[in-house]
Amino acid sequence: MEPDDEEDSEACSVDMTGLKKIEMKWKIEDIELANISRYRNELMGMAMLFVIFFHVGLPRYDLFFGLRRIGNIGVDMFLFLSGIGLWFSWSKTPSVKHFYLRRFFRVYPCWFIIACLFYIPRFHGGSFHEWMWLIGEITINSGFWLHDELSFWYIPAIMVLYVFAPFYMELIKRHPIYQWLPVVMILWCILVQYIPPIHHLVGHLEIFWSRMPIFFIGIDMGEKVRQKEKLDGASIWMIMLVFLMTLLSSIFLEQDLHGQFPLYVERMLYIPLTVTTVLLLNRLFRRTPKWFNLLFRQIGTLSLEAYLIHLHFVLVYIPDSWSYWPTFLLCVVVTLLLSWILHFVLGWMTRRIESRIHI
């Protein structure tokens, strides 16, 4: 090799090294799906605040109305994260009995106490049928299943999804092709909306049908999270694009067309909005101070109790004359205080029961 060639080769090598350093400097970090599990409680806490954000009342004509309505996505986040959590639990202990007992003691005692506090004071006696109706409301929230009574709809809905979850998880382990079943569930939502006999029979449960897909998508994603799979960092731009498209579309629908479109349409938008919101919040929680994460983690730990308490035991007692943000903040503070007390009492009770039956 001639001297000039050697100099050119060295210069080229230096240039390539420089380019690699620049590329490494500007390379976007891969998206670690394991962070969904790592920050699960923080994400649950954020979802709970979204739900309160949605439930605090606001006039229809307010410019903030559409954005406030999107707080409804908190329910979809709960379902998505629950699906992922169930996959972890099932992978660790694939026992139907163990699965049901763990879910029962986590959800049902809390539901039973709150249901008694809500329905019994409103009951003034009556016929045998009315007594049976009270028992049905307290045990399985029969009003929701029969005529779409939405006071606590999420709890009976999630308990029914828990019933089917082990069979779905075992099915997709043996036959992965059935991970496409959430698409069938989306098609079912269309049938419920537009096929008269089906709509007449089960159309009142639209809020349940349209939330099923995101729960089972969470289960589908559980193994990817457990195996700590990663997405190329460059995918963040697509994630942000999908997030903005679905968020802005949902805000527009609520702000300008509220009540003029079938609800399942927006709930289908919530599916990609939920997944992208979770992925983007993970990027946030990776960079926020420890105290900030701890705050949301604590809220997430109390999310079940807070969901049951905030609307019918706190928000209804705050004067309507209060403006939005003072109402929101007071509701959050009082809800968390009452939720912590209930969580502490239930934790003590369930630990004693579980120790006796060796769960």
mmCIF file of C-alpha atoms in Angstrom:
data_model
loop_
_atom_site.group_PDB
_atom_site.id
_atom_site.type_symbol
_atom_site.label_atom_id
_atom_site.label_comp_id
_atom_site.label_asym_id
_atom_site.label_seq_id
_atom_site.Cartn_x
_atom_site.Cartn_y
_atom_site.Cartn_z
ATOM 1 C CA MET A 1 0.000 0.000 0.000
ATOM 2 C CA GLU A 2 1.276 3.444 -0.918
ATOM 3 C CA PRO A 3 1.741 6.112 1.842
ATOM 4 C CA ASP A 4 -1.169 8.164 0.488
ATOM 5 C CA ASP A 5 -3.420 5.088 0.629
ATOM 6 C CA GLU A 6 -2.437 4.475 4.239
ATOM 7 C CA GLU A 7 -3.264 8.078 5.173
ATOM 8 C CA ASP A 8 -6.636 7.844 3.405
ATOM 9 C CA SER A 9 -7.389 4.572 5.209
ATOM 10 C CA GLU A 10 -6.528 6.097 8.602
ATOM 11 C CA ALA A 11 -8.665 9.158 7.846
ATOM 12 C CA CYS A 12 -11.564 6.935 6.812
ATOM 13 C CA SER A 13 -11.173 4.907 10.006
ATOM 14 C CA VAL A 14 -11.233 8.087 12.091
ATOM 15 C CA ASP A 15 -14.342 9.294 10.231
ATOM 16 C CA MET A 16 -16.119 5.984 10.796
ATOM 17 C CA THR A 17 -15.239 6.035 14.490
ATOM 18 C CA GLY A 18 -16.565 9.568 14.732
ATOM 19 C CA LEU A 19 -19.788 8.586 12.992
ATOM 20 C CA LYS A 20 -20.258 5.642 15.344
ATOM 21 C CA LYS A 21 -19.783 7.917 18.357
ATOM 22 C CA ILE A 22 -22.333 10.372 16.980
ATOM 23 C CA GLU A 23 -24.728 7.513 16.220
ATOM 24 C CA MET A 24 -24.347 6.113 19.752
ATOM 25 C CA LYS A 25 -24.839 9.582 21.240
ATOM 26 C CA TRP A 26 -28.100 10.115 19.386
ATOM 27 C CA LYS A 27 -29.362 6.530 19.502
ATOM 28 C CA ILE A 28 -32.743 6.270 21.198
ATOM 29 C CA GLU A 29 -32.799 3.759 24.022
ATOM 30 C CA ASP A 30 -34.699 0.554 23.329
ATOM 31 C CA ILE A 31 -38.159 0.280 24.840
ATOM 32 C CA GLU A 32 -37.990 -2.364 27.544
ATOM 33 C CA LEU A 33 -41.324 -4.113 27.900
ATOM 34 C CA ALA A 34 -40.202 -5.346 31.327
ATOM 35 C CA ASN A 35 -40.782 -1.783 32.548
ATOM 36 C CA ILE A 36 -44.524 -2.433 32.308
ATOM 37 C CA SER A 37 -44.067 -4.896 35.169
ATOM 38 C CA ARG A 38 -41.442 -2.787 36.928
ATOM 39 C CA TYR A 39 -43.707 0.267 37.057
ATOM 40 C CA ARG A 40 -47.011 -1.597 37.290
ATOM 41 C CA ASN A 41 -48.107 0.022 40.557
ATOM 42 C CA GLU A 42 -47.113 3.475 39.339
ATOM 43 C CA LEU A 43 -49.155 2.898 36.181
ATOM 44 C CA MET A 44 -52.098 1.703 38.287
ATOM 45 C CA GLY A 45 -51.789 4.872 40.338
ATOM 46 C CA MET A 46 -51.863 7.024 37.231
ATOM 47 C CA ALA A 47 -54.873 5.077 35.934
ATOM 48 C CA MET A 48 -56.717 5.715 39.221
ATOM 49 C CA LEU A 49 -56.128 9.454 38.934
ATOM 50 C CA PHE A 50 -57.380 9.317 35.341
ATOM 51 C CA VAL A 51 -60.616 7.680 36.565
ATOM 52 C CA ILE A 52 -61.184 10.387 39.212
ATOM 53 C CA PHE A 53 -60.290 12.985 36.582
ATOM 54 C CA PHE A 54 -63.095 11.522 34.440
ATOM 55 C CA HIS A 55 -65.695 11.336 37.213
ATOM 56 C CA VAL A 56 -65.389 14.907 38.465
ATOM 57 C CA GLY A 57 -68.257 16.752 36.792
ATOM 58 C CA LEU A 58 -67.814 19.456 34.177
ATOM 59 C CA PRO A 59 -70.364 21.317 31.995
ATOM 60 C CA ARG A 60 -70.774 20.001 28.461
ATOM 61 C CA TYR A 61 -69.842 23.369 26.926
ATOM 62 C CA ASP A 62 -66.524 23.669 28.784
ATOM 63 C CA LEU A 63 -63.432 23.658 26.541
ATOM 64 C CA PHE A 64 -61.846 21.139 28.907
ATOM 65 C CA PHE A 65 -64.779 18.705 28.575
ATOM 66 C CA GLY A 66 -63.326 16.515 25.817
ATOM 67 C CA LEU A 67 -59.957 16.042 27.499
ATOM 68 C CA ARG A 68 -61.572 15.331 30.848
ATOM 69 C CA ARG A 69 -63.696 12.592 29.245
ATOM 70 C CA ILE A 70 -60.517 10.824 28.090
ATOM 71 C CA GLY A 71 -59.774 10.065 31.738
ATOM 72 C CA ASN A 72 -62.043 7.104 31.059
ATOM 73 C CA ILE A 73 -58.956 5.404 29.622
ATOM 74 C CA GLY A 74 -57.937 4.681 33.216
ATOM 75 C CA VAL A 75 -60.325 1.710 33.191
ATOM 76 C CA ASP A 76 -58.673 0.319 30.051
ATOM 77 C CA MET A 77 -55.264 0.727 31.674
ATOM 78 C CA PHE A 78 -56.492 -1.248 34.700
ATOM 79 C CA LEU A 79 -57.696 -4.058 32.451
ATOM 80 C CA PHE A 80 -54.544 -4.110 30.308
ATOM 81 C CA LEU A 81 -52.224 -4.185 33.326
ATOM 82 C CA SER A 82 -54.424 -6.768 35.059
ATOM 83 C CA GLY A 83 -54.124 -9.040 32.035
ATOM 84 C CA ILE A 84 -50.330 -8.799 32.109
ATOM 85 C CA GLY A 85 -50.273 -9.408 35.873
ATOM 86 C CA LEU A 86 -52.449 -12.499 35.521
ATOM 87 C CA TRP A 87 -50.032 -13.996 33.014
ATOM 88 C CA PHE A 88 -47.185 -13.589 35.515
ATOM 89 C CA SER A 89 -49.281 -15.202 38.236
ATOM 90 C CA TRP A 90 -50.372 -18.096 36.015
ATOM 91 C CA SER A 91 -46.831 -18.730 34.759
ATOM 92 C CA LYS A 92 -45.603 -18.950 38.324
ATOM 93 C CA THR A 93 -48.422 -21.162 39.653
ATOM 94 C CA PRO A 94 -50.621 -22.672 36.908
ATOM 95 C CA SER A 95 -53.313 -23.878 39.298
ATOM 96 C CA VAL A 96 -56.949 -22.934 38.727
ATOM 97 C CA LYS A 97 -57.767 -23.307 42.424
ATOM 98 C CA HIS A 98 -54.845 -21.133 43.521
ATOM 99 C CA PHE A 99 -55.650 -18.584 40.815
ATOM 100 C CA TYR A 100 -59.297 -18.208 41.828
ATOM 101 C CA LEU A 101 -58.560 -18.054 45.545
ATOM 102 C CA ARG A 102 -55.937 -15.335 45.081
ATOM 103 C CA ARG A 103 -58.277 -13.264 42.906
ATOM 104 C CA PHE A 104 -61.200 -13.841 45.262
ATOM 105 C CA PHE A 105 -59.375 -12.655 48.370
ATOM 106 C CA ARG A 106 -57.954 -9.647 46.563
ATOM 107 C CA VAL A 107 -61.215 -8.374 45.092
ATOM 108 C CA TYR A 108 -64.292 -9.869 46.699
ATOM 109 C CA PRO A 109 -63.956 -8.851 50.392
ATOM 110 C CA CYS A 110 -63.417 -5.227 49.391
ATOM 111 C CA TRP A 111 -66.334 -5.367 46.962
ATOM 112 C CA PHE A 112 -68.619 -7.018 49.533
ATOM 113 C CA ILE A 113 -67.982 -4.369 52.206
ATOM 114 C CA ILE A 114 -68.484 -1.459 49.821
ATOM 115 C CA ALA A 115 -71.568 -3.058 48.237
ATOM 116 C CA CYS A 116 -73.153 -3.522 51.675
ATOM 117 C CA LEU A 117 -72.397 0.089 52.628
ATOM 118 C CA PHE A 118 -73.892 1.322 49.361
ATOM 119 C CA TYR A 119 -76.958 -0.868 48.789
ATOM 120 C CA ILE A 120 -78.222 -1.687 52.307
ATOM 121 C CA PRO A 121 -78.883 1.947 53.386
ATOM 122 C CA ARG A 122 -80.918 2.393 50.187
ATOM 123 C CA PHE A 123 -83.035 -0.673 50.911
ATOM 124 C CA HIS A 124 -86.270 -0.206 52.841
ATOM 125 C CA GLY A 125 -87.633 -3.731 52.933
ATOM 126 C CA GLY A 126 -90.420 -5.149 50.862
ATOM 127 C CA SER A 127 -91.330 -8.334 49.050
ATOM 128 C CA PHE A 128 -89.331 -11.523 48.781
ATOM 129 C CA HIS A 129 -88.340 -10.450 45.266
ATOM 130 C CA GLU A 130 -86.899 -7.189 46.584
ATOM 131 C CA TRP A 131 -84.892 -9.025 49.239
ATOM 132 C CA MET A 132 -83.507 -11.355 46.590
ATOM 133 C CA TRP A 133 -82.641 -8.350 44.460
ATOM 134 C CA LEU A 134 -80.685 -6.825 47.353
ATOM 135 C CA ILE A 135 -78.744 -10.063 47.832
ATOM 136 C CA GLY A 136 -78.038 -10.174 44.089
ATOM 137 C CA GLU A 137 -76.747 -6.593 44.095
ATOM 138 C CA ILE A 138 -74.444 -7.212 47.041
ATOM 139 C CA THR A 139 -73.067 -10.536 45.823
ATOM 140 C CA ILE A 140 -72.743 -10.191 42.028
ATOM 141 C CA ASN A 141 -74.081 -6.691 41.257
ATOM 142 C CA SER A 142 -77.043 -8.207 39.420
ATOM 143 C CA GLY A 143 -78.315 -4.759 38.449
ATOM 144 C CA PHE A 144 -75.369 -4.336 36.139
ATOM 145 C CA TRP A 145 -75.855 -7.659 34.369
ATOM 146 C CA LEU A 146 -79.619 -7.304 33.993
ATOM 147 C CA HIS A 147 -80.174 -3.622 33.240
ATOM 148 C CA ASP A 148 -76.795 -1.860 33.015
ATOM 149 C CA GLU A 149 -76.721 -0.314 36.483
ATOM 150 C CA LEU A 150 -73.245 1.251 36.408
ATOM 151 C CA SER A 151 -72.569 2.180 40.040
ATOM 152 C CA PHE A 152 -69.708 -0.334 40.358
ATOM 153 C CA TRP A 153 -69.738 -2.032 36.949
ATOM 154 C CA TYR A 154 -65.958 -2.559 36.764
ATOM 155 C CA ILE A 155 -65.831 -4.972 39.712
ATOM 156 C CA PRO A 156 -68.411 -7.533 38.509
ATOM 157 C CA ALA A 157 -66.931 -7.190 35.016
ATOM 158 C CA ILE A 158 -63.360 -7.919 36.112
ATOM 159 C CA MET A 159 -64.515 -10.855 38.252
ATOM 160 C CA VAL A 160 -66.181 -12.442 35.231
ATOM 161 C CA LEU A 161 -63.031 -11.873 33.165
ATOM 162 C CA TYR A 162 -61.053 -13.583 35.932
ATOM 163 C CA VAL A 163 -63.299 -16.634 35.557
ATOM 164 C CA PHE A 164 -62.313 -17.071 31.908
ATOM 165 C CA ALA A 165 -58.685 -15.931 32.188
ATOM 166 C CA PRO A 166 -57.079 -19.283 33.223
ATOM 167 C CA PHE A 167 -58.713 -21.122 30.328
ATOM 168 C CA TYR A 168 -57.630 -18.444 27.862
ATOM 169 C CA MET A 169 -54.059 -18.479 29.194
ATOM 170 C CA GLU A 170 -53.856 -22.253 28.929
ATOM 171 C CA LEU A 171 -55.343 -22.097 25.435
ATOM 172 C CA ILE A 172 -52.795 -19.619 24.065
ATOM 173 C CA LYS A 173 -49.935 -21.541 25.694
ATOM 174 C CA ARG A 174 -50.957 -24.660 23.788
ATOM 175 C CA HIS A 175 -52.199 -22.951 20.621
ATOM 176 C CA PRO A 176 -50.650 -19.467 20.203
ATOM 177 C CA ILE A 177 -52.870 -18.759 17.179
ATOM 178 C CA TYR A 178 -55.703 -18.038 19.635
ATOM 179 C CA GLN A 179 -53.929 -14.871 20.694
ATOM 180 C CA TRP A 180 -55.963 -13.382 17.852
ATOM 181 C CA LEU A 181 -59.197 -13.888 19.790
ATOM 182 C CA PRO A 182 -59.276 -10.197 20.869
ATOM 183 C CA VAL A 183 -59.918 -9.413 17.189
ATOM 184 C CA VAL A 184 -62.961 -11.691 17.355
ATOM 185 C CA MET A 185 -64.058 -9.765 20.447
ATOM 186 C CA ILE A 186 -63.830 -6.507 18.502
ATOM 187 C CA LEU A 187 -65.991 -8.033 15.777
ATOM 188 C CA TRP A 188 -68.455 -9.099 18.467
ATOM 189 C CA CYS A 189 -68.756 -5.458 19.572
ATOM 190 C CA ILE A 190 -69.840 -4.552 16.037
ATOM 191 C CA LEU A 191 -72.421 -7.342 16.018
ATOM 192 C CA VAL A 192 -73.773 -6.221 19.404
ATOM 193 C CA GLN A 193 -74.176 -2.698 18.082
ATOM 194 C CA TYR A 194 -75.756 -3.403 14.697
ATOM 195 C CA ILE A 195 -77.460 -6.830 14.672
ATOM 196 C CA PRO A 196 -80.941 -6.207 16.195
ATOM 197 C CA PRO A 197 -81.523 -9.596 17.943
ATOM 198 C CA ILE A 198 -78.064 -9.516 19.549
ATOM 199 C CA HIS A 199 -78.386 -5.842 20.458
ATOM 200 C CA HIS A 200 -81.776 -6.440 22.047
ATOM 201 C CA LEU A 201 -80.454 -9.358 24.103
ATOM 202 C CA VAL A 202 -77.045 -8.105 25.323
ATOM 203 C CA GLY A 203 -76.670 -4.560 23.995
ATOM 204 C CA HIS A 204 -77.055 -3.104 27.499
ATOM 205 C CA LEU A 205 -73.654 -4.656 28.352
ATOM 206 C CA GLU A 206 -71.791 -2.684 25.677
ATOM 207 C CA ILE A 207 -69.468 -1.212 28.305
ATOM 208 C CA PHE A 208 -68.388 -4.761 29.182
ATOM 209 C CA TRP A 209 -68.047 -6.149 25.639
ATOM 210 C CA SER A 210 -66.013 -3.184 24.419
ATOM 211 C CA ARG A 211 -63.546 -3.521 27.329
ATOM 212 C CA MET A 212 -62.921 -7.257 26.869
ATOM 213 C CA PRO A 213 -60.335 -6.945 24.042
ATOM 214 C CA ILE A 214 -57.849 -4.797 25.979
ATOM 215 C CA PHE A 215 -57.917 -7.235 28.923
ATOM 216 C CA PHE A 216 -57.051 -10.228 26.753
ATOM 217 C CA ILE A 217 -54.501 -8.191 24.782
ATOM 218 C CA GLY A 218 -52.832 -7.620 28.154
ATOM 219 C CA ILE A 219 -52.706 -11.376 28.707
ATOM 220 C CA ASP A 220 -51.280 -11.826 25.187
ATOM 221 C CA MET A 221 -48.544 -9.338 25.999
ATOM 222 C CA GLY A 222 -47.733 -10.926 29.352
ATOM 223 C CA GLU A 223 -45.119 -13.375 28.047
ATOM 224 C CA LYS A 224 -43.274 -10.629 26.140
ATOM 225 C CA VAL A 225 -43.102 -8.598 29.335
ATOM 226 C CA ARG A 226 -42.025 -11.626 31.386
ATOM 227 C CA GLN A 227 -39.279 -12.484 28.897
ATOM 228 C CA LYS A 228 -38.093 -8.840 29.016
ATOM 229 C CA GLU A 229 -38.376 -8.345 25.293
ATOM 230 C CA LYS A 230 -37.407 -4.987 23.805
ATOM 231 C CA LEU A 231 -38.674 -2.760 21.030
ATOM 232 C CA ASP A 232 -36.239 -0.889 18.839
ATOM 233 C CA GLY A 233 -35.820 2.615 20.185
ATOM 234 C CA ALA A 234 -36.724 4.043 16.792
ATOM 235 C CA SER A 235 -40.255 2.700 17.298
ATOM 236 C CA ILE A 236 -40.871 5.537 19.757
ATOM 237 C CA TRP A 237 -41.824 7.768 16.821
ATOM 238 C CA MET A 238 -44.522 5.347 15.694
ATOM 239 C CA ILE A 239 -45.728 5.003 19.288
ATOM 240 C CA MET A 240 -45.977 8.773 19.631
ATOM 241 C CA LEU A 241 -47.788 9.025 16.290
ATOM 242 C CA VAL A 242 -50.380 6.417 17.299
ATOM 243 C CA PHE A 243 -50.730 8.044 20.716
ATOM 244 C CA LEU A 244 -51.394 11.490 19.258
ATOM 245 C CA MET A 245 -53.758 10.218 16.564
ATOM 246 C CA THR A 246 -55.905 8.239 18.993
ATOM 247 C CA LEU A 247 -55.795 10.870 21.747
ATOM 248 C CA LEU A 248 -56.746 13.770 19.489
ATOM 249 C CA SER A 249 -59.429 11.709 17.742
ATOM 250 C CA SER A 250 -60.967 10.760 21.099
ATOM 251 C CA ILE A 251 -60.887 14.348 22.344
ATOM 252 C CA PHE A 252 -62.574 15.538 19.145
ATOM 253 C CA LEU A 253 -65.292 12.891 19.392
ATOM 254 C CA GLU A 254 -66.054 13.827 22.992
ATOM 255 C CA GLN A 255 -65.795 17.582 22.563
ATOM 256 C CA ASP A 256 -67.766 17.964 19.338
ATOM 257 C CA LEU A 257 -69.787 14.751 18.886
ATOM 258 C CA HIS A 258 -70.523 13.599 22.428
ATOM 259 C CA GLY A 259 -73.609 11.381 22.407
ATOM 260 C CA GLN A 260 -73.719 11.202 18.606
ATOM 261 C CA PHE A 261 -71.674 8.039 17.997
ATOM 262 C CA PRO A 262 -71.742 4.451 19.286
ATOM 263 C CA LEU A 263 -69.543 4.218 22.361
ATOM 264 C CA TYR A 264 -67.710 1.137 21.110
ATOM 265 C CA VAL A 265 -66.097 3.302 18.381
ATOM 266 C CA GLU A 266 -64.212 5.327 20.952
ATOM 267 C CA ARG A 267 -63.468 2.247 23.023
ATOM 268 C CA MET A 268 -61.716 0.750 19.997
ATOM 269 C CA LEU A 269 -59.595 3.907 19.808
ATOM 270 C CA TYR A 270 -58.817 3.365 23.478
ATOM 271 C CA ILE A 271 -57.051 0.079 22.699
ATOM 272 C CA PRO A 272 -54.022 1.598 20.882
ATOM 273 C CA LEU A 273 -54.278 4.681 23.097
ATOM 274 C CA THR A 274 -53.982 2.514 26.211
ATOM 275 C CA VAL A 275 -50.958 0.545 24.995
ATOM 276 C CA THR A 276 -49.079 3.635 23.796
ATOM 277 C CA THR A 277 -49.952 5.573 26.963
ATOM 278 C CA VAL A 278 -48.509 2.779 29.098
ATOM 279 C CA LEU A 279 -45.315 2.653 27.020
ATOM 280 C CA LEU A 280 -44.866 6.431 27.170
ATOM 281 C CA LEU A 281 -45.562 6.596 30.902
ATOM 282 C CA ASN A 282 -42.834 3.991 31.394
ATOM 283 C CA ARG A 283 -40.403 6.428 29.785
ATOM 284 C CA LEU A 284 -41.643 9.065 32.217
ATOM 285 C CA PHE A 285 -41.324 6.914 35.342
ATOM 286 C CA ARG A 286 -37.769 5.966 34.363
ATOM 287 C CA ARG A 287 -36.779 9.625 34.689
ATOM 288 C CA THR A 288 -38.869 10.941 37.569
ATOM 289 C CA PRO A 289 -37.566 11.277 41.161
ATOM 290 C CA LYS A 290 -37.971 8.393 43.581
ATOM 291 C CA TRP A 291 -40.485 10.311 45.704
ATOM 292 C CA PHE A 292 -42.661 10.888 42.634
ATOM 293 C CA ASN A 293 -42.661 7.185 41.750
ATOM 294 C CA LEU A 294 -43.304 6.246 45.380
ATOM 295 C CA LEU A 295 -46.367 8.504 45.469
ATOM 296 C CA PHE A 296 -47.899 6.898 42.389
ATOM 297 C CA ARG A 297 -46.892 3.437 43.598
ATOM 298 C CA GLN A 298 -48.833 3.987 46.811
ATOM 299 C CA ILE A 299 -51.878 5.209 44.896
ATOM 300 C CA GLY A 300 -51.630 2.125 42.687
ATOM 301 C CA THR A 301 -51.552 -0.153 45.724
ATOM 302 C CA LEU A 302 -54.837 1.399 46.860
ATOM 303 C CA SER A 303 -56.429 1.495 43.405
ATOM 304 C CA LEU A 304 -59.129 -1.136 44.044
ATOM 305 C CA GLU A 305 -60.322 0.512 47.243
ATOM 306 C CA ALA A 306 -60.051 3.979 45.706
ATOM 307 C CA TYR A 307 -62.096 2.930 42.688
ATOM 308 C CA LEU A 308 -64.929 1.695 44.888
ATOM 309 C CA ILE A 309 -64.866 4.628 47.311
ATOM 310 C CA HIS A 310 -64.206 7.806 45.344
ATOM 311 C CA LEU A 311 -67.432 8.234 43.361
ATOM 312 C CA HIS A 312 -70.241 7.219 45.717
ATOM 313 C CA PHE A 313 -68.646 7.872 49.115
ATOM 314 C CA VAL A 314 -66.557 11.005 48.525
ATOM 315 C CA LEU A 315 -67.387 12.870 45.338
ATOM 316 C CA VAL A 316 -71.136 12.965 46.004
ATOM 317 C CA TYR A 317 -70.544 14.897 49.230
ATOM 318 C CA ILE A 318 -68.423 17.660 47.702
ATOM 319 C CA PRO A 319 -70.609 20.729 46.941
ATOM 320 C CA ASP A 320 -71.489 21.233 43.277
ATOM 321 C CA SER A 321 -70.561 24.902 43.651
ATOM 322 C CA TRP A 322 -66.880 24.018 43.913
ATOM 323 C CA SER A 323 -64.807 24.436 40.754
ATOM 324 C CA TYR A 324 -63.172 21.493 39.000
ATOM 325 C CA TRP A 325 -59.642 21.375 40.420
ATOM 326 C CA PRO A 326 -60.471 21.947 44.116
ATOM 327 C CA THR A 327 -63.098 19.190 43.773
ATOM 328 C CA PHE A 328 -60.578 16.877 42.111
ATOM 329 C CA LEU A 329 -57.854 17.470 44.711
ATOM 330 C CA LEU A 330 -60.158 17.079 47.712
ATOM 331 C CA CYS A 331 -61.644 13.917 46.214
ATOM 332 C CA VAL A 332 -58.163 12.436 45.721
ATOM 333 C CA VAL A 333 -56.978 13.240 49.262
ATOM 334 C CA VAL A 334 -60.091 11.996 51.077
ATOM 335 C CA THR A 335 -60.365 8.923 48.826
ATOM 336 C CA LEU A 336 -56.771 7.888 49.487
ATOM 337 C CA LEU A 337 -57.189 8.308 53.242
ATOM 338 C CA LEU A 338 -60.333 6.160 53.359
ATOM 339 C CA SER A 339 -58.789 3.660 50.929
ATOM 340 C CA TRP A 340 -55.717 3.239 53.122
ATOM 341 C CA ILE A 341 -57.889 2.490 56.163
ATOM 342 C CA LEU A 342 -59.952 -0.059 54.231
ATOM 343 C CA HIS A 343 -56.825 -1.597 52.673
ATOM 344 C CA PHE A 344 -55.199 -1.974 56.101
ATOM 345 C CA VAL A 345 -58.272 -3.649 57.639
ATOM 346 C CA LEU A 346 -58.785 -5.970 54.666
ATOM 347 C CA GLY A 347 -55.099 -6.868 54.581
ATOM 348 C CA TRP A 348 -55.192 -7.915 58.214
ATOM 349 C CA MET A 349 -58.361 -9.977 57.685
ATOM 350 C CA THR A 350 -57.240 -11.749 54.501
ATOM 351 C CA ARG A 351 -53.801 -12.597 55.877
ATOM 352 C CA ARG A 352 -55.413 -14.374 58.818
ATOM 353 C CA ILE A 353 -57.801 -16.282 56.530
ATOM 354 C CA GLU A 354 -55.106 -17.189 53.986
ATOM 355 C CA SER A 355 -52.793 -18.466 56.697
ATOM 356 C CA ARG A 356 -55.498 -20.841 57.873
ATOM 357 C CA ILE A 357 -56.333 -22.271 54.458
ATOM 358 C CA HIS A 358 -52.680 -22.181 53.295
ATOM 359 C CA ILE A 359 -53.059 -20.221 50.063
#
